[in-house]
GROMACS .gro file of C-alpha atoms in nm:
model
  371
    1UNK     CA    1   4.668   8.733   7.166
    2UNK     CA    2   4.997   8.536   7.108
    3UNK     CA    3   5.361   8.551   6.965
    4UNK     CA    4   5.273   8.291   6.746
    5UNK     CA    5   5.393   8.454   6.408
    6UNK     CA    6   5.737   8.631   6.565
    7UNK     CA    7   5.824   8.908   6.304
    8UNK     CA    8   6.085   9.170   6.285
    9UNK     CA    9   5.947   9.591   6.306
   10UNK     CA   10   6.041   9.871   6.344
   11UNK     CA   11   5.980   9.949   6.729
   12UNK     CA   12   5.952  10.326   6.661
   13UNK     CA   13   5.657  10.233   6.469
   14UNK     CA   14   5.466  10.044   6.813
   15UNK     CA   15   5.466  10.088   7.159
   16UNK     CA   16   5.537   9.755   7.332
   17UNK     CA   17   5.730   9.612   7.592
   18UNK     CA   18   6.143   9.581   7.606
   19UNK     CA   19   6.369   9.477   7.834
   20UNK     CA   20   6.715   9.478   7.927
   21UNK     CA   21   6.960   9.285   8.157
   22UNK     CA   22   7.230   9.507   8.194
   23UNK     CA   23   7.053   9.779   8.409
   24UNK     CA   24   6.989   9.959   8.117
   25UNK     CA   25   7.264   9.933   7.896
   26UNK     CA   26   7.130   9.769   7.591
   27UNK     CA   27   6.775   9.657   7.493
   28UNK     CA   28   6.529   9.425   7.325
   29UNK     CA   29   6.199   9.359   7.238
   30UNK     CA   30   6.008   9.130   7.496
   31UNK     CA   31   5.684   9.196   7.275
   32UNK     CA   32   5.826   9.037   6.919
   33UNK     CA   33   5.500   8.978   6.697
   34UNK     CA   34   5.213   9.154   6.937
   35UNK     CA   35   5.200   9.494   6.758
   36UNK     CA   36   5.127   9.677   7.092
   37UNK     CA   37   4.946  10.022   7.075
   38UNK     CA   38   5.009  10.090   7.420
   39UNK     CA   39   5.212   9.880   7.657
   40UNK     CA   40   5.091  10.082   8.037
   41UNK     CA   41   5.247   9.847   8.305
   42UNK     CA   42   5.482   9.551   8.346
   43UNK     CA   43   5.484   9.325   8.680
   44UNK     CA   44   5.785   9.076   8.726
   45UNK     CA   45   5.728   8.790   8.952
   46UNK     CA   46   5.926   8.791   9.268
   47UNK     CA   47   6.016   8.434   9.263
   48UNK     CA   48   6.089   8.379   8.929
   49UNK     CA   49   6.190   8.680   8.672
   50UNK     CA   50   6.082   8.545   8.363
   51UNK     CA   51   5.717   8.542   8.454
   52UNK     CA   52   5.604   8.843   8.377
   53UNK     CA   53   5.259   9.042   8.319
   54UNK     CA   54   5.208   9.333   8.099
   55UNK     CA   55   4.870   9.574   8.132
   56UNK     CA   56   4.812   9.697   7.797
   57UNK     CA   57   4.507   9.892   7.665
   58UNK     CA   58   4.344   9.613   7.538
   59UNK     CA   59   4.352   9.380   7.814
   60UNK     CA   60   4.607   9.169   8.002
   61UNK     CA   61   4.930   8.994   7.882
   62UNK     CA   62   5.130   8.711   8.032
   63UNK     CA   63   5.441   8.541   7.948
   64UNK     CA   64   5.663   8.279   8.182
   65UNK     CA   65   5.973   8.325   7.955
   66UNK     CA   66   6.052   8.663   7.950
   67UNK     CA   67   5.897   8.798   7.711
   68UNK     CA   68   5.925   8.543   7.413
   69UNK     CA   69   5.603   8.474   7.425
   70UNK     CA   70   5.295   8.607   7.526
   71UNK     CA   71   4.897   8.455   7.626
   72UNK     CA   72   4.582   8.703   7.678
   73UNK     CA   73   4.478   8.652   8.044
   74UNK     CA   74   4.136   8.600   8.070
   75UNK     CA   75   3.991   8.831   7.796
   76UNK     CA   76   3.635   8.751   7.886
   77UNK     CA   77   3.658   8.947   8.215
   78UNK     CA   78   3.980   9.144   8.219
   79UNK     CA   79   3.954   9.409   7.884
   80UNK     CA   80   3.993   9.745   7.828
   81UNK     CA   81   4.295   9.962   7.945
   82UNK     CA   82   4.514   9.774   8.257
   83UNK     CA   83   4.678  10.032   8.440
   84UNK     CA   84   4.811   9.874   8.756
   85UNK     CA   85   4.945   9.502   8.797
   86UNK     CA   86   5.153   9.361   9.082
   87UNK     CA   87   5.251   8.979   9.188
   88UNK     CA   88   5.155   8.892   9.549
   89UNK     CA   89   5.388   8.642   9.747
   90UNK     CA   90   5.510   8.348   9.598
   91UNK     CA   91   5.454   8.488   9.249
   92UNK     CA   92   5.175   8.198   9.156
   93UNK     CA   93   4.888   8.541   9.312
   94UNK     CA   94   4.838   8.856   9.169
   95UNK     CA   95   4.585   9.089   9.131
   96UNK     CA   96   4.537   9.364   8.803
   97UNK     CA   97   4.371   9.662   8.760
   98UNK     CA   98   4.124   9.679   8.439
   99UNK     CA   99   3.885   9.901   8.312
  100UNK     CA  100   3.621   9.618   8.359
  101UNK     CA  101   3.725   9.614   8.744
  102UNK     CA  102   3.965   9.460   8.977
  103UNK     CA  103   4.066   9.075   8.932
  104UNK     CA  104   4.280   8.825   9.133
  105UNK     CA  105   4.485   8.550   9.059
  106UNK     CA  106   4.476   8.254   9.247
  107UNK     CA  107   4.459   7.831   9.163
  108UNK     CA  108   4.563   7.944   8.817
  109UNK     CA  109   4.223   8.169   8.732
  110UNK     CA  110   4.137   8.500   8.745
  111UNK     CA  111   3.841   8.612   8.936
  112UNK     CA  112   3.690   8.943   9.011
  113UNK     CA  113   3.729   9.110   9.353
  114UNK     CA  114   3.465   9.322   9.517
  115UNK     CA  115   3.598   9.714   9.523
  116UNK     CA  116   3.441  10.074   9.529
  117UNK     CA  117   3.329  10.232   9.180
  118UNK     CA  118   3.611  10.526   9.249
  119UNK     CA  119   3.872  10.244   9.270
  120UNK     CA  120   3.828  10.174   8.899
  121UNK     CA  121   4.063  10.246   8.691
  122UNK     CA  122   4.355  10.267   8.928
  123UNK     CA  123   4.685  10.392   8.896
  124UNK     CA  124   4.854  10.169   9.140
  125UNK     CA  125   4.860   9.842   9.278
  126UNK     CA  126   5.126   9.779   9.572
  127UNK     CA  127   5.145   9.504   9.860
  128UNK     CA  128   5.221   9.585  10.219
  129UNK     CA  129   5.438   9.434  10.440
  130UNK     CA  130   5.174   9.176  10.569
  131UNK     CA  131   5.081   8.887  10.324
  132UNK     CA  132   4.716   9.028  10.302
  133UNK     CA  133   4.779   9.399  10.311
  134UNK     CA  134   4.716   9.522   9.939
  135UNK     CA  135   4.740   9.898   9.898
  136UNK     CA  136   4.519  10.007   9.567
  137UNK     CA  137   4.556  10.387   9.412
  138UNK     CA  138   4.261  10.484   9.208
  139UNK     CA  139   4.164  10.801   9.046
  140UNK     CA  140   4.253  10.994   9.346
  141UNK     CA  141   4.187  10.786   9.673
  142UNK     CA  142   4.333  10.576   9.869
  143UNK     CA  143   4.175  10.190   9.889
  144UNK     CA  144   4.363   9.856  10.093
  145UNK     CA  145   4.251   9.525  10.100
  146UNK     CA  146   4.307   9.298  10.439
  147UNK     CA  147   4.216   8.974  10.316
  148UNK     CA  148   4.431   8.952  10.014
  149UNK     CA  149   4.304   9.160   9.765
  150UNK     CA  150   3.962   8.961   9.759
  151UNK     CA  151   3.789   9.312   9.864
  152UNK     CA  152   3.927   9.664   9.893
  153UNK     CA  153   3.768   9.960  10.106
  154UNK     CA  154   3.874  10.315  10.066
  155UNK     CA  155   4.112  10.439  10.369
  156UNK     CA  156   4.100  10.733  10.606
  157UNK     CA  157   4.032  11.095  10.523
  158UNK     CA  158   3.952  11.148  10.170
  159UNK     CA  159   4.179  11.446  10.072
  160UNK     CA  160   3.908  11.770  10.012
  161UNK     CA  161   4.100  11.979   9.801
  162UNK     CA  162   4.438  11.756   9.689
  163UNK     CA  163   4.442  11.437   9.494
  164UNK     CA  164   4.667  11.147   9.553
  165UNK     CA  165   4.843  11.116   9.203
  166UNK     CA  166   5.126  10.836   9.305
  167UNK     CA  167   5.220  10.605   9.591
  168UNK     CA  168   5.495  10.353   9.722
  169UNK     CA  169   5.524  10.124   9.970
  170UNK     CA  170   5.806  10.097  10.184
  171UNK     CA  171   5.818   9.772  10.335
  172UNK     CA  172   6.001   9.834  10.649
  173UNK     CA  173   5.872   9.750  11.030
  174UNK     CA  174   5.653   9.945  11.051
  175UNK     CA  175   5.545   9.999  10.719
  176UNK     CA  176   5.548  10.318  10.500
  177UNK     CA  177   5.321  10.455  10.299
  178UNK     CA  178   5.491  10.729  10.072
  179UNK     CA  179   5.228  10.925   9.835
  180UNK     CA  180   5.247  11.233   9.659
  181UNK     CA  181   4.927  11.473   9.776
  182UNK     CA  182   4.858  11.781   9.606
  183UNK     CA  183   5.203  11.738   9.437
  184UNK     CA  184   5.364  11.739   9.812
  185UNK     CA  185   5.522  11.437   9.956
  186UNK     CA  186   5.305  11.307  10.213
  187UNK     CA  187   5.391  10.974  10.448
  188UNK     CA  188   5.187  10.725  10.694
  189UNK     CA  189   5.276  10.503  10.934
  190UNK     CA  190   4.969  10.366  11.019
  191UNK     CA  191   4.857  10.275  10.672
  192UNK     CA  192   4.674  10.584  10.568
  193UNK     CA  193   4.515  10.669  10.838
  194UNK     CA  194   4.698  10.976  10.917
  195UNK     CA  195   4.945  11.154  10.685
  196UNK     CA  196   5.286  11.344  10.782
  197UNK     CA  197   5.392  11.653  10.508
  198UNK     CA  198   5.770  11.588  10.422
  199UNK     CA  199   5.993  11.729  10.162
  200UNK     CA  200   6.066  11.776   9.844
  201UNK     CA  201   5.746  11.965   9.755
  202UNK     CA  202   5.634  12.228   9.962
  203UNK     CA  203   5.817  12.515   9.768
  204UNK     CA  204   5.881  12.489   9.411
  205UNK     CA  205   5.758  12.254   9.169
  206UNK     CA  206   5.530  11.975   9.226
  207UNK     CA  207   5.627  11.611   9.282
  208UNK     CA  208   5.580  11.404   8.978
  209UNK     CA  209   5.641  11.053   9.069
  210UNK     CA  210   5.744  10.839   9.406
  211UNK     CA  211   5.881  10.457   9.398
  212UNK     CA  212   6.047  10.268   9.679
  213UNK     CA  213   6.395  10.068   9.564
  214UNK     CA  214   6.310   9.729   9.479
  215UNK     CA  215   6.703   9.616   9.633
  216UNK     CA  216   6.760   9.886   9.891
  217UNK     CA  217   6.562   9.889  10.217
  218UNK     CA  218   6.444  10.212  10.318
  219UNK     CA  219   6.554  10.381   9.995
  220UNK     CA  220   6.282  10.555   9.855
  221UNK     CA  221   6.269  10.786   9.493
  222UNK     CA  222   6.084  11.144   9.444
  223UNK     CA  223   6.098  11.268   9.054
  224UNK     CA  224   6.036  11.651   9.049
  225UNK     CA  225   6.091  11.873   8.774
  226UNK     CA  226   6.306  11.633   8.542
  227UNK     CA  227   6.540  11.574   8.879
  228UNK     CA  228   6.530  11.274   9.079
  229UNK     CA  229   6.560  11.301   9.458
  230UNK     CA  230   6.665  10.966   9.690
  231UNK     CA  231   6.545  10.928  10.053
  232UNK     CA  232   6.793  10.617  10.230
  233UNK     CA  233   6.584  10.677  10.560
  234UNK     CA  234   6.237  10.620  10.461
  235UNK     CA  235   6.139  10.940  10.326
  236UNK     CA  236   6.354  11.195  10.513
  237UNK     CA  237   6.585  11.346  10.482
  238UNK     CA  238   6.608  11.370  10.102
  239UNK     CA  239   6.892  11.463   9.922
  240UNK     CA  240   6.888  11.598   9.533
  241UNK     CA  241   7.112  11.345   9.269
  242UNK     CA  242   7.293  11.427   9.016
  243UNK     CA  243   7.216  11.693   8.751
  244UNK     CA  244   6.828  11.701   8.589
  245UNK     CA  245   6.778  11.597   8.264
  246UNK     CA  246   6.875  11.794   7.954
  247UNK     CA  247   6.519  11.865   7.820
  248UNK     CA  248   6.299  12.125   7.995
  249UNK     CA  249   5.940  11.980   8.117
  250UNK     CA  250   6.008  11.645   8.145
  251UNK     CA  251   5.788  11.429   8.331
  252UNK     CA  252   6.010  11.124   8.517
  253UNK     CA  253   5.771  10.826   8.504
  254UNK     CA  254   6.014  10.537   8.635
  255UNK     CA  255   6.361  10.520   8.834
  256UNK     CA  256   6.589  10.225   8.913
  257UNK     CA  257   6.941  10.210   8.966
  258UNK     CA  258   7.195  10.003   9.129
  259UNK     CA  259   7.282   9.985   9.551
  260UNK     CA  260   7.548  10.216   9.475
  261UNK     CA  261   7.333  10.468   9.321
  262UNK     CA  262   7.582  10.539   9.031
  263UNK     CA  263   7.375  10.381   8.739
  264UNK     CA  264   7.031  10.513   8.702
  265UNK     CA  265   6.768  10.481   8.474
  266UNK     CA  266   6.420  10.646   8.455
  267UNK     CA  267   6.152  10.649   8.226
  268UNK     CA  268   5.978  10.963   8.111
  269UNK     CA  269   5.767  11.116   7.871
  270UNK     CA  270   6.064  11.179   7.636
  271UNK     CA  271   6.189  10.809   7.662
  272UNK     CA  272   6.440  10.685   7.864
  273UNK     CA  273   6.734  10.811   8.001
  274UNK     CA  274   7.065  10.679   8.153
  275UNK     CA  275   7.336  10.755   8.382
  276UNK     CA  276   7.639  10.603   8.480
  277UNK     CA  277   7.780  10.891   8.696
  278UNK     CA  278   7.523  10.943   8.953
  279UNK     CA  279   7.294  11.198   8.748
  280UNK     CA  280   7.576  11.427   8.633
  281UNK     CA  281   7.499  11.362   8.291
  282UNK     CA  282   7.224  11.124   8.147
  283UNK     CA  283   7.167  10.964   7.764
  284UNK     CA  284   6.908  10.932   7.581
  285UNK     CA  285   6.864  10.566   7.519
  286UNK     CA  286   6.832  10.465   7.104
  287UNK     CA  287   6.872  10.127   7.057
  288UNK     CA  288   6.612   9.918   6.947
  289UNK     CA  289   6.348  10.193   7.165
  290UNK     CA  290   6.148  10.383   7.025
  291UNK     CA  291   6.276  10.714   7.112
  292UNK     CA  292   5.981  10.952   6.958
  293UNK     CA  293   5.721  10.758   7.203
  294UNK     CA  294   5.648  10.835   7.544
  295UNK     CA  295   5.784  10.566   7.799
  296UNK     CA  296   5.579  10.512   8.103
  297UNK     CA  297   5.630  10.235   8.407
  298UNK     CA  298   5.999  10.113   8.483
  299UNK     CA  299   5.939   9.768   8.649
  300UNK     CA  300   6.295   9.618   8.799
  301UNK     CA  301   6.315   9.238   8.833
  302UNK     CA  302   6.317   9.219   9.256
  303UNK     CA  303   6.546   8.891   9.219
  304UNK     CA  304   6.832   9.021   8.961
  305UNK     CA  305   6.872   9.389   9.014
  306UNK     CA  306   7.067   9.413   8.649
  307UNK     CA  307   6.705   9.322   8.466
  308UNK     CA  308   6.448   9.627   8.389
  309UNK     CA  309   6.159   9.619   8.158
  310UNK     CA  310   5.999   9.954   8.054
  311UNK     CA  311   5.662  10.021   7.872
  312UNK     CA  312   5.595  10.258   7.539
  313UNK     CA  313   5.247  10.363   7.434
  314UNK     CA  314   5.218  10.518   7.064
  315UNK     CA  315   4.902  10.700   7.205
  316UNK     CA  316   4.969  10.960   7.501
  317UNK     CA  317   4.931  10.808   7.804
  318UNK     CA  318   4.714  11.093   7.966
  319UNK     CA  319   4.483  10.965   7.625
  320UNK     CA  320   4.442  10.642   7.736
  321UNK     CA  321   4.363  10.698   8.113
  322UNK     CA  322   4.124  11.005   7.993
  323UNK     CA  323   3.936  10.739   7.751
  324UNK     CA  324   3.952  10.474   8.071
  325UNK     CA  325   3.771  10.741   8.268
  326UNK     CA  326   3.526  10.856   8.040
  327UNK     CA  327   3.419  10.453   7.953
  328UNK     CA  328   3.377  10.388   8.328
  329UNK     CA  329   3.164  10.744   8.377
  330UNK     CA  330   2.962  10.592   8.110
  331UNK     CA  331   2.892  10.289   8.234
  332UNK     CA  332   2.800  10.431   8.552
  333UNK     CA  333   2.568  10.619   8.399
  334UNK     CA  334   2.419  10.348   8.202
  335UNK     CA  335   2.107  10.248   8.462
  336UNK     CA  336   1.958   9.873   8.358
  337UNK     CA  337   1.680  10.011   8.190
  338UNK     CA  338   1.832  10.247   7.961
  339UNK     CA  339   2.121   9.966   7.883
  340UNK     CA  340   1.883   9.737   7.812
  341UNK     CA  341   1.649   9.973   7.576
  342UNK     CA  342   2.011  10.055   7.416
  343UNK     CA  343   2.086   9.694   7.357
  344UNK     CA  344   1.709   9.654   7.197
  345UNK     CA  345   1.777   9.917   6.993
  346UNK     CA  346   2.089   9.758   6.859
  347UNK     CA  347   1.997   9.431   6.814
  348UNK     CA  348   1.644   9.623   6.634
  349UNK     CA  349   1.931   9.755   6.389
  350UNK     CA  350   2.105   9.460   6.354
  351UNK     CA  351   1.765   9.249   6.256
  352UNK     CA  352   1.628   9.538   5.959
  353UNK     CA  353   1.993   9.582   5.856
  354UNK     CA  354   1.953   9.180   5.788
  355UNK     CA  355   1.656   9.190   5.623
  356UNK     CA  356   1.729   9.492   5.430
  357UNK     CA  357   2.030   9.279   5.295
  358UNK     CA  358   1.844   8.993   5.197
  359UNK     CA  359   1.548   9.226   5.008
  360UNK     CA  360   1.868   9.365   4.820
  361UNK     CA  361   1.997   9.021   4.738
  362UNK     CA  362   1.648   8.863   4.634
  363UNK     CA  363   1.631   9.181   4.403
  364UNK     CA  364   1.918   9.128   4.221
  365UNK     CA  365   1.840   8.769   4.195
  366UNK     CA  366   1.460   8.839   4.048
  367UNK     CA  367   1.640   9.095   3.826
  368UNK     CA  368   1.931   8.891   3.645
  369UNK     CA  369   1.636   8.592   3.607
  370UNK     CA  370   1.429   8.822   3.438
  371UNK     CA  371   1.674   8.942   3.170
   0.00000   0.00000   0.00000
């Protein structure tokens, strides 16, 4: 899939990728002429912000001018719905997230990583402090590689009665390992091994959503009830910001803002919002965003802290992850026997279907010769 053909359309129409330098203040389309159903994730390299790769439900996207145009990465392997995407190091590694498994990038190819069934899909991808610490959030466990991302293995005690929903990495010395458990706030130091309760969470609503500050050191984000919470001590004590946002039940998907904490943007499932008073009063962001779609991840370019993209998805994002599961339950399911008797039967289809179309054909021809 490329930008070859760039034309204009209306972007309530699509979901798709945008992207803004101004911390939010205006935005454009970084996805002219794709015709995205749903856009799911957006990864910025480290080193160099206009490389940047988009999960999508169809596969994987890249670009290395932000956003003008875009290549399919590796569609033979990586396909389906790409949840989770991050750059590793230098920004020439990374690693995605597919519905047809995990996959690393390395010496300019992608190649598939060995990782447990319940890894796949996942819903996060983060690295650790260490060059070959990769943390990796699927359906409700906990996974890390230690060599890179080349294999993962699950981590610790699997949670009985509480799944992890979301996870951030604080990359401090030593490093910590924020998740939300249960819809509590939950942090290790000792990557995952054991887990510390911490606030916000254990009265009132659950936690929706946890991210560590791309610019600020030990600053990590909690979403909760359309209200946004900020840590500056890695994870305690948390203070409440600002006001929450003007619509009732709204899930916060995404947070940035600037050192000062007086700009903020978030993504949600009513679009995206902005502040420029510390959360006393947020706007609902119009222009050129389509504001009837649900927003999902908020990725913020680690070397200009003024550059954002966020991600729309026409179809409900719970949709696509519930179709992701359901494919990957399927295959599971799918022994090599009964796959291969399916795939007989198919092709069996295929073949009379053929034939019946050439009997039709001769027919017709043996009937106009005759008249």
């Amino acid at each position: 899939m490329t930008a070859g053909s760039v034309r204009a359309h209306d972007a309530s129409s699509y979901g798709g990728v945008f992207h803004s330098r101004n911390l939010g203040g205006t935005w454009l389309r970084a996805d002219v002429g794709l015709f995205l159903n749903a856009a799911l994730v957006v990864a910025v390299d480290p080193q160099n912000g206009s490389h940047v790769l988009a999960g999508t439900d169809l596969g994987l996207l890249g670009s290395r001018n932000g956003g003008l145009t875009w290549t399919h990465q590796a569609p033979d392997l990586i396909f389906g719905a790409v949840f989770a995407v991050t750059f590793l190091g230098d920004g020439e590694r990374a690693i995605c997230a597919a519905q047809s498994g995990i996959f690393r990038f390395e010496a300019s190819q992608w190649k598939p990583v060995l990782a447990p069934e319940a890894a796949i899909p996942a819903k996060t991808l983060a690295p650790g402090t260490s060059a070959d610490r990769i943390y990796l959030l699927g359906r409700d466990r906990l996974f890390t590689s230690g060599d890179g991302g080349r294999s993962f293995v699950e981590v610790g005690r699997r949670w009985e009665t509480s799944a992890i929903t979301a996870l951030a990495i604080v990359r401090s010395k030593p490093e910590i390992i924020v998740a939300v458990v249960g819809g509590q706030i939950a942090t290790s130091e000792d990557s995952g091994q054991h887990w510390q309760p911490g606030e916000p969470g254990k009265d009132g609503p659950p936690v929706d959503n946890v991210a560590a500050d791309v610019h600020v050191p030990k600053r990590v984000w909690v979403a909760r009830a359309g209200r946004i919470y900020v840590s500056d001590e890695l994870g305690s004590p948390w203070r409440a910001v600002g006001r929450a946002l003007p619509e009732s039940a709204t899930t916060i998907r995404g947070i940035a803002a600037n050192a000062e904490a007086t700009t903020l943007v978030v993504t949600t499932n009513r679009g995206l919002y902005r502040s420029e008073n510390g959360g006393e009063s947020w706007m609902l962001k119009e222009d050129n965003l389509p504001i009837h779609l649900e927003a999902g991840a908020l990725a913020q370019d680690p070397s200009d802290a003024g550059a954002l993209y966020a991600v729309y998805s026409l179809t409900p994002y719970s949709e696509v992850w519930r179709t992701a599961i359901d494919a990957r339950n399927l295959l599971r399911r799918s022994d090599p026997i009964s796959l291969a008797g399916r795939i007989g039967f198919s092709v069996l289809v295929i073949l009379l279907g053929a034939l019946f179309a050439r009997f039709l054909v001769r027919s017709r021809f043996a009937g106009s010769s005759g008249s």
